[in-house]
Amino acid sequence: MAVWTDHIRQVKIVLVATAVIIAVASLVVSQVLIHDLFVEEHNKMEVWAEAMRSLNSADENTDISLVLKVINENNTIPVVVMDKEGNAQFFRNIDVREGTYEDSLRNAAILGQRLLNEGKNIRIVADESSKDDYVDVCYDDSLMLKRLATYPYVQLGVVLIFVVVAIFALLTSKKAEQNKVWVGLSKETAHQLGTPISSLMAWTEILKENYPDDELIPEMDKDVKRLQLIADRFSKIGSLPEPVPTSLTEVMEHVIDYMDRRTSKKVRMVRDFPENDVIVRINASLFEWVIENLSKNAVDAMGAEGGTITLHVEESQTRVIIEVSDTGKGIRKKDIGNVFRPGFTTKKRGWGLGLSLAKRIIEEYHKGHIFVKSSEVGKGTVFRIELKK
């Protein structure tokens, strides 16, 4: 699992680094292209403004056809010619078609004023001796230039979406792979336990016949049946067992009876149940295993000194709440978020799968919720399970 985690982390780093490189390269190349196109359009407008100057000062020696050709060849760059009073005298490549021609001129004048404020203009002085007689050729970026300016940001968005989808796919693949491993391991464990359990059941029956008065044989029989129950639980991992209406009080009593016989006398099990029986739709075998797992963890947390485990049940109109609390060593705040993660454990021995499987049983099979309600180092922990009615 550690190797797989490292591989996933490396792949994510490569994906993010590739996305950053593509995004930066795209932005740089696009900015260079935008700058070159902007300079080219500015040079074109310089020529266009010179043509307008030539047209305004034309005489019998001026080649009008050449001037008009230069003016008419501009089919992409929006242009507004403004007089010194701020009125539009002429416009080109601007969509202001509404109302009368005077209305179009007013709309063009608004655009021209904005371009003047942005410094996108070339001033044409009619007479060098009088600087007050002039017009401003105001020009905007062409549609191509505007599209090119937005392109790198669109591309950056596409790259980010690609990275998010790729990481999501990797995480989903990892989870699916883990699920397959867990299901295979669980079913193989159940299969391997089947043969020795059958043999033990047969030997128990022989012992009952030969030593009918032995007080230990019934206890041995209970333990063998317990092994059979555990094998049955493992065989159900990966399937979707159908929850049925079950007495929750009875399930909790089974757990208390089992734990009382197999834990130190220093551990006290406390019942905190409602007076009426609580009926809830669960798979009794799997749900009982969850409560046992929480109780065993509580015993481990209290250590040799012992303590108190309280099993609390309460019922409302919409849900049933089960809490397992202990007086053990508690969980550090930084570890609370990891207790249900596969492989996480604070014990010297163990695989760290118990709480992870408990979470899966509660949330996937019973559509409930399990979480650490509270925990304080040195005082104890409270696990809460919430089930819908």
CSV table of C-alpha atoms in Angstrom, one decimal:
chain,number,residue,atom,x,y,z
A,1,MET,CA,0.0,0.0,0.0
A,2,ALA,CA,2.9,2.4,0.8
A,3,VAL,CA,4.4,1.7,-2.7
A,4,TRP,CA,1.0,2.4,-4.3
A,5,THR,CA,0.6,5.6,-2.3
A,6,ASP,CA,4.1,6.8,-3.3
A,7,HIS,CA,3.3,6.0,-7.0
A,8,ILE,CA,0.1,8.0,-6.9
A,9,ARG,CA,1.8,10.9,-5.2
A,10,GLN,CA,4.5,10.9,-7.9
A,11,VAL,CA,2.0,10.7,-10.7
A,12,LYS,CA,0.0,13.7,-9.2
A,13,ILE,CA,3.2,15.7,-8.9
A,14,VAL,CA,4.1,15.0,-12.6
A,15,LEU,CA,0.6,15.9,-13.7
A,16,VAL,CA,0.6,19.2,-11.8
A,17,ALA,CA,4.1,20.0,-13.0
A,18,THR,CA,3.1,19.3,-16.6
A,19,ALA,CA,0.0,21.4,-16.3
A,20,VAL,CA,2.0,24.3,-14.8
A,21,ILE,CA,4.6,24.1,-17.6
A,22,ILE,CA,1.9,24.0,-20.3
A,23,ALA,CA,0.1,26.9,-18.7
A,24,VAL,CA,3.2,29.0,-18.4
A,25,ALA,CA,4.4,28.2,-21.9
A,26,SER,CA,1.0,29.0,-23.3
A,27,LEU,CA,0.8,32.3,-21.5
A,28,VAL,CA,4.3,33.3,-22.6
A,29,VAL,CA,3.7,32.4,-26.3
A,30,SER,CA,0.3,34.0,-26.3
A,31,GLN,CA,1.6,37.2,-24.8
A,32,VAL,CA,4.4,37.3,-27.4
A,33,LEU,CA,1.9,36.8,-30.2
A,34,ILE,CA,-0.5,39.4,-28.7
A,35,HIS,CA,2.3,42.0,-28.5
A,36,ASP,CA,3.4,41.3,-32.1
A,37,LEU,CA,-0.1,41.6,-33.4
A,38,PHE,CA,-0.7,44.8,-31.3
A,39,VAL,CA,2.4,46.4,-32.8
A,40,GLU,CA,1.3,45.4,-36.3
A,41,GLU,CA,-2.1,46.8,-35.8
A,42,HIS,CA,-0.7,50.0,-34.4
A,43,ASN,CA,1.6,50.3,-37.5
A,44,LYS,CA,-1.4,49.8,-39.7
A,45,MET,CA,-3.3,52.6,-37.9
A,46,GLU,CA,-0.3,54.9,-38.4
A,47,VAL,CA,-0.5,54.3,-42.1
A,48,TRP,CA,-4.3,54.7,-42.1
A,49,ALA,CA,-4.0,57.9,-40.1
A,50,GLU,CA,-1.4,59.2,-42.7
A,51,ALA,CA,-3.9,58.3,-45.4
A,52,MET,CA,-6.6,60.3,-43.7
A,53,ARG,CA,-4.1,63.2,-43.3
A,54,SER,CA,-3.4,63.0,-47.0
A,55,LEU,CA,-7.1,62.9,-47.9
A,56,ASN,CA,-7.8,66.0,-45.8
A,57,SER,CA,-5.0,68.0,-47.4
A,58,ALA,CA,-5.4,66.6,-50.9
A,59,ASP,CA,-4.6,68.7,-53.9
A,60,GLU,CA,-4.4,68.1,-57.7
A,61,ASN,CA,-1.1,66.2,-57.2
A,62,THR,CA,-2.5,63.7,-54.6
A,63,ASP,CA,-3.2,60.2,-55.7
A,64,ILE,CA,-6.7,59.9,-54.3
A,65,SER,CA,-7.2,56.3,-55.5
A,66,LEU,CA,-4.2,55.2,-53.5
A,67,VAL,CA,-5.3,57.0,-50.4
A,68,LEU,CA,-8.8,55.5,-50.6
A,69,LYS,CA,-7.4,52.1,-51.2
A,70,VAL,CA,-5.4,52.3,-47.9
A,71,ILE,CA,-8.5,53.6,-46.0
A,72,ASN,CA,-10.8,50.9,-47.4
A,73,GLU,CA,-8.4,48.0,-46.9
A,74,ASN,CA,-8.9,48.3,-43.1
A,75,ASN,CA,-11.7,45.7,-42.6
A,76,THR,CA,-10.8,44.4,-39.1
A,77,ILE,CA,-9.6,47.3,-36.8
A,78,PRO,CA,-12.5,49.4,-35.3
A,79,VAL,CA,-11.8,53.1,-36.0
A,80,VAL,CA,-13.6,56.3,-34.9
A,81,VAL,CA,-12.4,59.7,-36.2
A,82,MET,CA,-13.2,62.3,-33.5
A,83,ASP,CA,-13.0,66.1,-33.8
A,84,LYS,CA,-11.6,68.3,-31.1
A,85,GLU,CA,-15.2,68.9,-29.7
A,86,GLY,CA,-15.5,65.1,-29.1
A,87,ASN,CA,-17.9,64.5,-32.0
A,88,ALA,CA,-17.6,61.4,-34.2
A,89,GLN,CA,-16.9,62.4,-37.8
A,90,PHE,CA,-16.4,59.0,-39.3
A,91,PHE,CA,-16.3,55.4,-38.1
A,92,ARG,CA,-15.5,52.0,-39.5
A,93,ASN,CA,-15.7,48.3,-38.4
A,94,ILE,CA,-18.0,49.2,-35.5
A,95,ASP,CA,-21.5,47.7,-35.1
A,96,VAL,CA,-23.6,50.7,-34.0
A,97,ARG,CA,-26.4,50.1,-36.4
A,98,GLU,CA,-29.5,51.4,-34.5
A,99,GLY,CA,-31.8,54.3,-35.2
A,100,THR,CA,-30.7,57.0,-37.5
A,101,TYR,CA,-27.2,57.8,-38.7
A,102,GLU,CA,-27.0,60.5,-36.1
A,103,ASP,CA,-27.8,57.9,-33.4
A,104,SER,CA,-24.9,55.8,-34.8
A,105,LEU,CA,-22.6,58.7,-34.7
A,106,ARG,CA,-23.5,59.3,-31.0
A,107,ASN,CA,-22.8,55.7,-30.1
A,108,ALA,CA,-19.5,55.8,-32.1
A,109,ALA,CA,-18.6,59.0,-30.2
A,110,ILE,CA,-19.1,57.2,-26.9
A,111,LEU,CA,-16.7,54.4,-28.0
A,112,GLY,CA,-14.3,57.0,-29.4
A,113,GLN,CA,-14.2,58.9,-26.0
A,114,ARG,CA,-13.4,55.6,-24.2
A,115,LEU,CA,-10.6,54.9,-26.6
A,116,LEU,CA,-9.3,58.4,-26.1
A,117,ASN,CA,-9.2,57.9,-22.3
A,118,GLU,CA,-7.3,54.6,-22.9
A,119,GLY,CA,-4.7,56.4,-25.0
A,120,LYS,CA,-5.6,54.4,-28.2
A,121,ASN,CA,-5.5,57.3,-30.6
A,122,ILE,CA,-3.4,59.0,-33.2
A,123,ARG,CA,-3.7,62.8,-33.5
A,124,ILE,CA,-3.8,64.4,-37.0
A,125,VAL,CA,-3.0,68.1,-37.1
A,126,ALA,CA,-4.4,69.8,-40.2
A,127,ASP,CA,-2.1,72.8,-40.0
A,128,GLU,CA,1.3,72.6,-38.3
A,129,SER,CA,1.1,76.3,-37.6
A,130,SER,CA,-2.2,75.9,-35.6
A,131,LYS,CA,-2.1,73.0,-33.2
A,132,ASP,CA,-5.8,73.6,-32.2
A,133,ASP,CA,-7.1,72.3,-35.6
A,134,TYR,CA,-6.9,68.5,-35.3
A,135,VAL,CA,-8.8,65.3,-35.3
A,136,ASP,CA,-8.1,62.1,-33.4
A,137,VAL,CA,-8.1,58.7,-35.1
A,138,CYS,CA,-9.2,56.4,-32.2
A,139,TYR,CA,-8.8,52.7,-32.8
A,140,ASP,CA,-9.7,49.5,-30.8
A,141,ASP,CA,-8.2,46.0,-30.8
A,142,SER,CA,-9.4,43.9,-33.6
A,143,LEU,CA,-11.7,40.9,-32.9
A,144,MET,CA,-8.8,38.5,-33.6
A,145,LEU,CA,-6.6,40.3,-31.1
A,146,LYS,CA,-9.3,40.1,-28.4
A,147,ARG,CA,-9.8,36.4,-29.0
A,148,LEU,CA,-6.1,35.7,-28.9
A,149,ALA,CA,-5.9,37.6,-25.6
A,150,THR,CA,-8.5,35.3,-23.9
A,151,TYR,CA,-7.2,32.1,-25.5
A,152,PRO,CA,-4.4,31.3,-22.9
A,153,TYR,CA,-6.9,31.7,-20.0
A,154,VAL,CA,-9.3,29.3,-21.7
A,155,GLN,CA,-6.4,26.9,-22.3
A,156,LEU,CA,-5.4,27.2,-18.7
A,157,GLY,CA,-8.9,26.3,-17.6
A,158,VAL,CA,-8.9,23.3,-19.9
A,159,VAL,CA,-5.5,22.2,-18.5
A,160,LEU,CA,-6.8,22.6,-14.9
A,161,ILE,CA,-9.9,20.6,-15.7
A,162,PHE,CA,-7.7,17.9,-17.2
A,163,VAL,CA,-5.6,17.7,-14.1
A,164,VAL,CA,-8.6,17.5,-11.8
A,165,VAL,CA,-10.2,14.8,-13.8
A,166,ALA,CA,-6.9,12.8,-14.0
A,167,ILE,CA,-6.3,13.0,-10.3
A,168,PHE,CA,-10.0,12.1,-9.6
A,169,ALA,CA,-9.6,9.1,-11.9
A,170,LEU,CA,-6.4,8.0,-10.1
A,171,LEU,CA,-8.0,8.3,-6.7
A,172,THR,CA,-11.1,6.4,-7.9
A,173,SER,CA,-8.9,3.7,-9.4
A,174,LYS,CA,-6.9,3.4,-6.1
A,175,LYS,CA,-10.1,3.1,-4.1
A,176,ALA,CA,-11.5,0.4,-6.5
A,177,GLU,CA,-8.2,-1.5,-6.2
A,178,GLN,CA,-8.3,-1.3,-2.4
A,179,ASN,CA,-11.9,-2.5,-2.4
A,180,LYS,CA,-11.0,-5.5,-4.6
A,181,VAL,CA,-8.1,-6.4,-2.3
A,182,TRP,CA,-10.3,-6.1,0.8
A,183,VAL,CA,-13.2,-8.2,-0.7
A,184,GLY,CA,-10.8,-10.9,-2.0
A,185,LEU,CA,-8.9,-11.0,1.3
A,186,SER,CA,-12.2,-11.2,3.3
A,187,LYS,CA,-13.7,-14.0,1.2
A,188,GLU,CA,-10.4,-15.9,1.1
A,189,THR,CA,-10.2,-15.6,5.0
A,190,ALA,CA,-13.8,-16.9,5.3
A,191,HIS,CA,-13.0,-19.8,2.9
A,192,GLN,CA,-9.8,-20.8,4.8
A,193,LEU,CA,-11.6,-20.7,8.2
A,194,GLY,CA,-14.4,-22.9,7.0
A,195,THR,CA,-12.5,-26.2,7.1
A,196,PRO,CA,-10.9,-26.0,10.5
A,197,ILE,CA,-14.2,-24.6,12.0
A,198,SER,CA,-16.1,-27.6,10.6
A,199,SER,CA,-13.5,-29.9,12.2
A,200,LEU,CA,-13.7,-28.1,15.5
A,201,MET,CA,-17.5,-28.4,15.5
A,202,ALA,CA,-17.2,-32.2,14.9
A,203,TRP,CA,-14.6,-32.6,17.7
A,204,THR,CA,-16.8,-30.5,20.1
A,205,GLU,CA,-19.8,-32.9,19.5
A,206,ILE,CA,-17.5,-35.9,20.2
A,207,LEU,CA,-16.3,-34.3,23.4
A,208,LYS,CA,-19.9,-33.6,24.5
A,209,GLU,CA,-20.8,-37.3,24.1
A,210,ASN,CA,-17.6,-38.5,25.9
A,211,TYR,CA,-17.6,-35.9,28.7
A,212,PRO,CA,-21.2,-34.7,29.1
A,213,ASP,CA,-20.6,-33.2,32.5
A,214,ASP,CA,-17.5,-31.2,31.7
A,215,GLU,CA,-18.3,-27.5,32.2
A,216,LEU,CA,-15.6,-26.2,29.8
A,217,ILE,CA,-17.0,-28.0,26.7
A,218,PRO,CA,-20.1,-25.7,26.4
A,219,GLU,CA,-17.7,-22.7,26.5
A,220,MET,CA,-15.6,-24.3,23.8
A,221,ASP,CA,-18.8,-24.8,21.8
A,222,LYS,CA,-19.6,-21.1,22.1
A,223,ASP,CA,-16.1,-20.1,20.9
A,224,VAL,CA,-16.4,-22.4,17.9
A,225,LYS,CA,-19.8,-20.9,17.0
A,226,ARG,CA,-18.2,-17.5,17.5
A,227,LEU,CA,-15.5,-18.5,14.9
A,228,GLN,CA,-18.3,-19.6,12.6
A,229,LEU,CA,-20.0,-16.2,13.0
A,230,ILE,CA,-16.7,-14.4,12.3
A,231,ALA,CA,-16.2,-16.4,9.1
A,232,ASP,CA,-19.8,-15.6,8.1
A,233,ARG,CA,-19.1,-11.9,8.6
A,234,PHE,CA,-16.0,-12.0,6.4
A,235,SER,CA,-17.9,-13.8,3.7
A,236,LYS,CA,-20.4,-10.9,3.6
A,237,ILE,CA,-17.8,-8.3,2.9
A,238,GLY,CA,-18.2,-7.1,-0.7
A,239,SER,CA,-21.9,-8.1,-0.9
A,240,LEU,CA,-24.9,-6.0,0.1
A,241,PRO,CA,-26.7,-7.9,2.9
A,242,GLU,CA,-30.3,-6.9,3.3
A,243,PRO,CA,-31.0,-5.0,6.6
A,244,VAL,CA,-34.0,-6.3,8.5
A,245,PRO,CA,-35.9,-4.9,11.5
A,246,THR,CA,-33.9,-6.0,14.5
A,247,SER,CA,-33.9,-5.4,18.2
A,248,LEU,CA,-31.0,-3.1,18.8
A,249,THR,CA,-31.1,-3.8,22.6
A,250,GLU,CA,-30.7,-7.5,21.9
A,251,VAL,CA,-27.7,-6.9,19.7
A,252,MET,CA,-26.0,-4.6,22.3
A,253,GLU,CA,-26.7,-7.2,25.0
A,254,HIS,CA,-24.9,-9.9,22.9
A,255,VAL,CA,-21.9,-7.6,22.7
A,256,ILE,CA,-21.9,-6.9,26.4
A,257,ASP,CA,-22.2,-10.6,27.2
A,258,TYR,CA,-19.4,-11.5,24.8
A,259,MET,CA,-17.0,-8.8,26.1
A,260,ASP,CA,-17.7,-9.5,29.8
A,261,ARG,CA,-16.5,-13.1,29.4
A,262,ARG,CA,-13.3,-12.2,27.6
A,263,THR,CA,-12.0,-9.0,29.2
A,264,SER,CA,-10.4,-8.2,32.5
A,265,LYS,CA,-12.6,-7.8,35.6
A,266,LYS,CA,-11.2,-4.3,35.8
A,267,VAL,CA,-13.2,-3.4,32.8
A,268,ARG,CA,-16.8,-2.4,33.6
A,269,MET,CA,-19.5,-2.5,30.9
A,270,VAL,CA,-22.3,0.0,31.5
A,271,ARG,CA,-25.7,-0.1,29.8
A,272,ASP,CA,-27.5,3.1,29.0
A,273,PHE,CA,-30.5,2.0,27.0
A,274,PRO,CA,-34.1,3.3,26.8
A,275,GLU,CA,-36.8,1.4,28.6
A,276,ASN,CA,-38.6,0.5,25.4
A,277,ASP,CA,-37.0,-1.9,22.9
A,278,VAL,CA,-35.4,0.0,19.9
A,279,ILE,CA,-36.1,-1.7,16.6
A,280,VAL,CA,-34.0,-0.6,13.6
A,281,ARG,CA,-33.2,-2.0,10.2
A,282,ILE,CA,-29.7,-3.5,10.3
A,283,ASN,CA,-27.8,-6.6,9.5
A,284,ALA,CA,-27.3,-7.9,13.0
A,285,SER,CA,-24.2,-9.9,12.3
A,286,LEU,CA,-22.2,-7.1,10.8
A,287,PHE,CA,-23.6,-4.4,13.1
A,288,GLU,CA,-22.7,-6.5,16.2
A,289,TRP,CA,-19.2,-6.8,14.8
A,290,VAL,CA,-18.9,-3.0,14.6
A,291,ILE,CA,-19.9,-2.5,18.2
A,292,GLU,CA,-17.5,-5.3,19.3
A,293,ASN,CA,-14.7,-3.6,17.4
A,294,LEU,CA,-15.4,-0.3,19.1
A,295,SER,CA,-15.5,-2.0,22.5
A,296,LYS,CA,-12.3,-3.9,21.9
A,297,ASN,CA,-10.6,-0.7,20.9
A,298,ALA,CA,-11.9,0.9,24.1
A,299,VAL,CA,-10.4,-2.0,26.1
A,300,ASP,CA,-7.1,-1.6,24.4
A,301,ALA,CA,-7.2,2.2,25.1
A,302,MET,CA,-7.7,1.7,28.8
A,303,GLY,CA,-4.9,-0.8,29.1
A,304,ALA,CA,-4.1,-2.9,32.2
A,305,GLU,CA,-5.6,-0.4,34.5
A,306,GLY,CA,-9.1,-1.0,33.2
A,307,GLY,CA,-11.9,1.5,33.3
A,308,THR,CA,-15.5,1.9,32.1
A,309,ILE,CA,-17.1,1.3,28.7
A,310,THR,CA,-20.5,2.9,28.3
A,311,LEU,CA,-22.9,1.7,25.6
A,312,HIS,CA,-25.5,4.4,25.1
A,313,VAL,CA,-28.6,4.2,22.9
A,314,GLU,CA,-31.2,6.9,22.2
A,315,GLU,CA,-34.0,7.2,19.8
A,316,SER,CA,-35.9,10.1,18.1
A,317,GLN,CA,-38.5,10.2,15.5
A,318,THR,CA,-36.0,10.2,12.6
A,319,ARG,CA,-32.9,8.5,13.8
A,320,VAL,CA,-31.2,6.2,16.3
A,321,ILE,CA,-28.0,7.1,18.0
A,322,ILE,CA,-25.5,4.7,19.5
A,323,GLU,CA,-22.5,5.9,21.4
A,324,VAL,CA,-19.5,3.8,22.7
A,325,SER,CA,-17.5,5.8,25.2
A,326,ASP,CA,-14.5,4.8,27.3
A,327,THR,CA,-12.2,6.2,30.0
A,328,GLY,CA,-9.0,5.3,28.2
A,329,LYS,CA,-6.0,7.3,26.9
A,330,GLY,CA,-7.9,9.2,24.3
A,331,ILE,CA,-6.9,10.2,20.7
A,332,ARG,CA,-4.6,13.1,19.9
A,333,LYS,CA,-6.3,15.9,17.9
A,334,LYS,CA,-4.0,15.5,14.9
A,335,ASP,CA,-4.9,11.7,14.7
A,336,ILE,CA,-8.7,12.1,14.9
A,337,GLY,CA,-9.0,12.7,11.2
A,338,ASN,CA,-7.1,9.6,10.4
A,339,VAL,CA,-8.7,7.0,12.6
A,340,PHE,CA,-10.9,5.6,9.9
A,341,ARG,CA,-8.1,5.6,7.2
A,342,PRO,CA,-7.0,2.1,6.1
A,343,GLY,CA,-3.7,1.2,7.6
A,344,PHE,CA,-3.7,3.9,10.4
A,345,THR,CA,-3.1,2.5,13.9
A,346,THR,CA,-1.6,3.7,17.1
A,347,LYS,CA,-1.1,0.1,18.4
A,348,LYS,CA,2.2,-1.8,18.3
A,349,ARG,CA,0.3,-4.7,16.6
A,350,GLY,CA,-2.5,-4.6,14.1
A,351,TRP,CA,-3.2,-3.7,10.5
A,352,GLY,CA,-5.3,-0.6,11.1
A,353,LEU,CA,-8.3,-2.0,9.2
A,354,GLY,CA,-10.9,-2.4,12.0
A,355,LEU,CA,-12.3,1.1,12.1
A,356,SER,CA,-12.0,1.4,8.3
A,357,LEU,CA,-14.2,-1.7,7.9
A,358,ALA,CA,-16.6,-0.4,10.6
A,359,LYS,CA,-17.0,2.8,8.7
A,360,ARG,CA,-17.7,0.9,5.5
A,361,ILE,CA,-20.3,-1.3,7.2
A,362,ILE,CA,-22.1,1.6,8.8
A,363,GLU,CA,-22.0,4.0,5.9
A,364,GLU,CA,-22.2,1.8,2.8
A,365,TYR,CA,-24.3,-1.1,4.1
A,366,HIS,CA,-26.5,0.7,6.6
A,367,LYS,CA,-26.5,4.2,5.1
A,368,GLY,CA,-25.6,5.7,8.5
A,369,HIS,CA,-22.8,7.8,9.8
A,370,ILE,CA,-19.9,7.0,12.3
A,371,PHE,CA,-17.5,9.5,13.7
A,372,VAL,CA,-15.5,10.5,16.7
A,373,LYS,CA,-17.9,12.6,18.8
A,374,SER,CA,-15.2,13.7,21.2
A,375,SER,CA,-11.8,12.7,22.6
A,376,GLU,CA,-9.5,14.1,25.2
A,377,VAL,CA,-6.0,12.7,25.8
A,378,GLY,CA,-5.9,11.0,29.3
A,379,LYS,CA,-9.7,11.1,29.7
A,380,GLY,CA,-11.3,9.0,27.0
A,381,THR,CA,-13.1,8.8,23.7
A,382,VAL,CA,-16.7,8.8,22.4
A,383,PHE,CA,-17.6,7.2,19.1
A,384,ARG,CA,-21.0,7.9,17.7
A,385,ILE,CA,-23.1,6.0,15.2
A,386,GLU,CA,-26.2,7.6,13.7
A,387,LEU,CA,-28.8,5.5,11.8
A,388,LYS,CA,-31.9,6.6,10.0
A,389,LYS,CA,-35.1,5.0,11.1
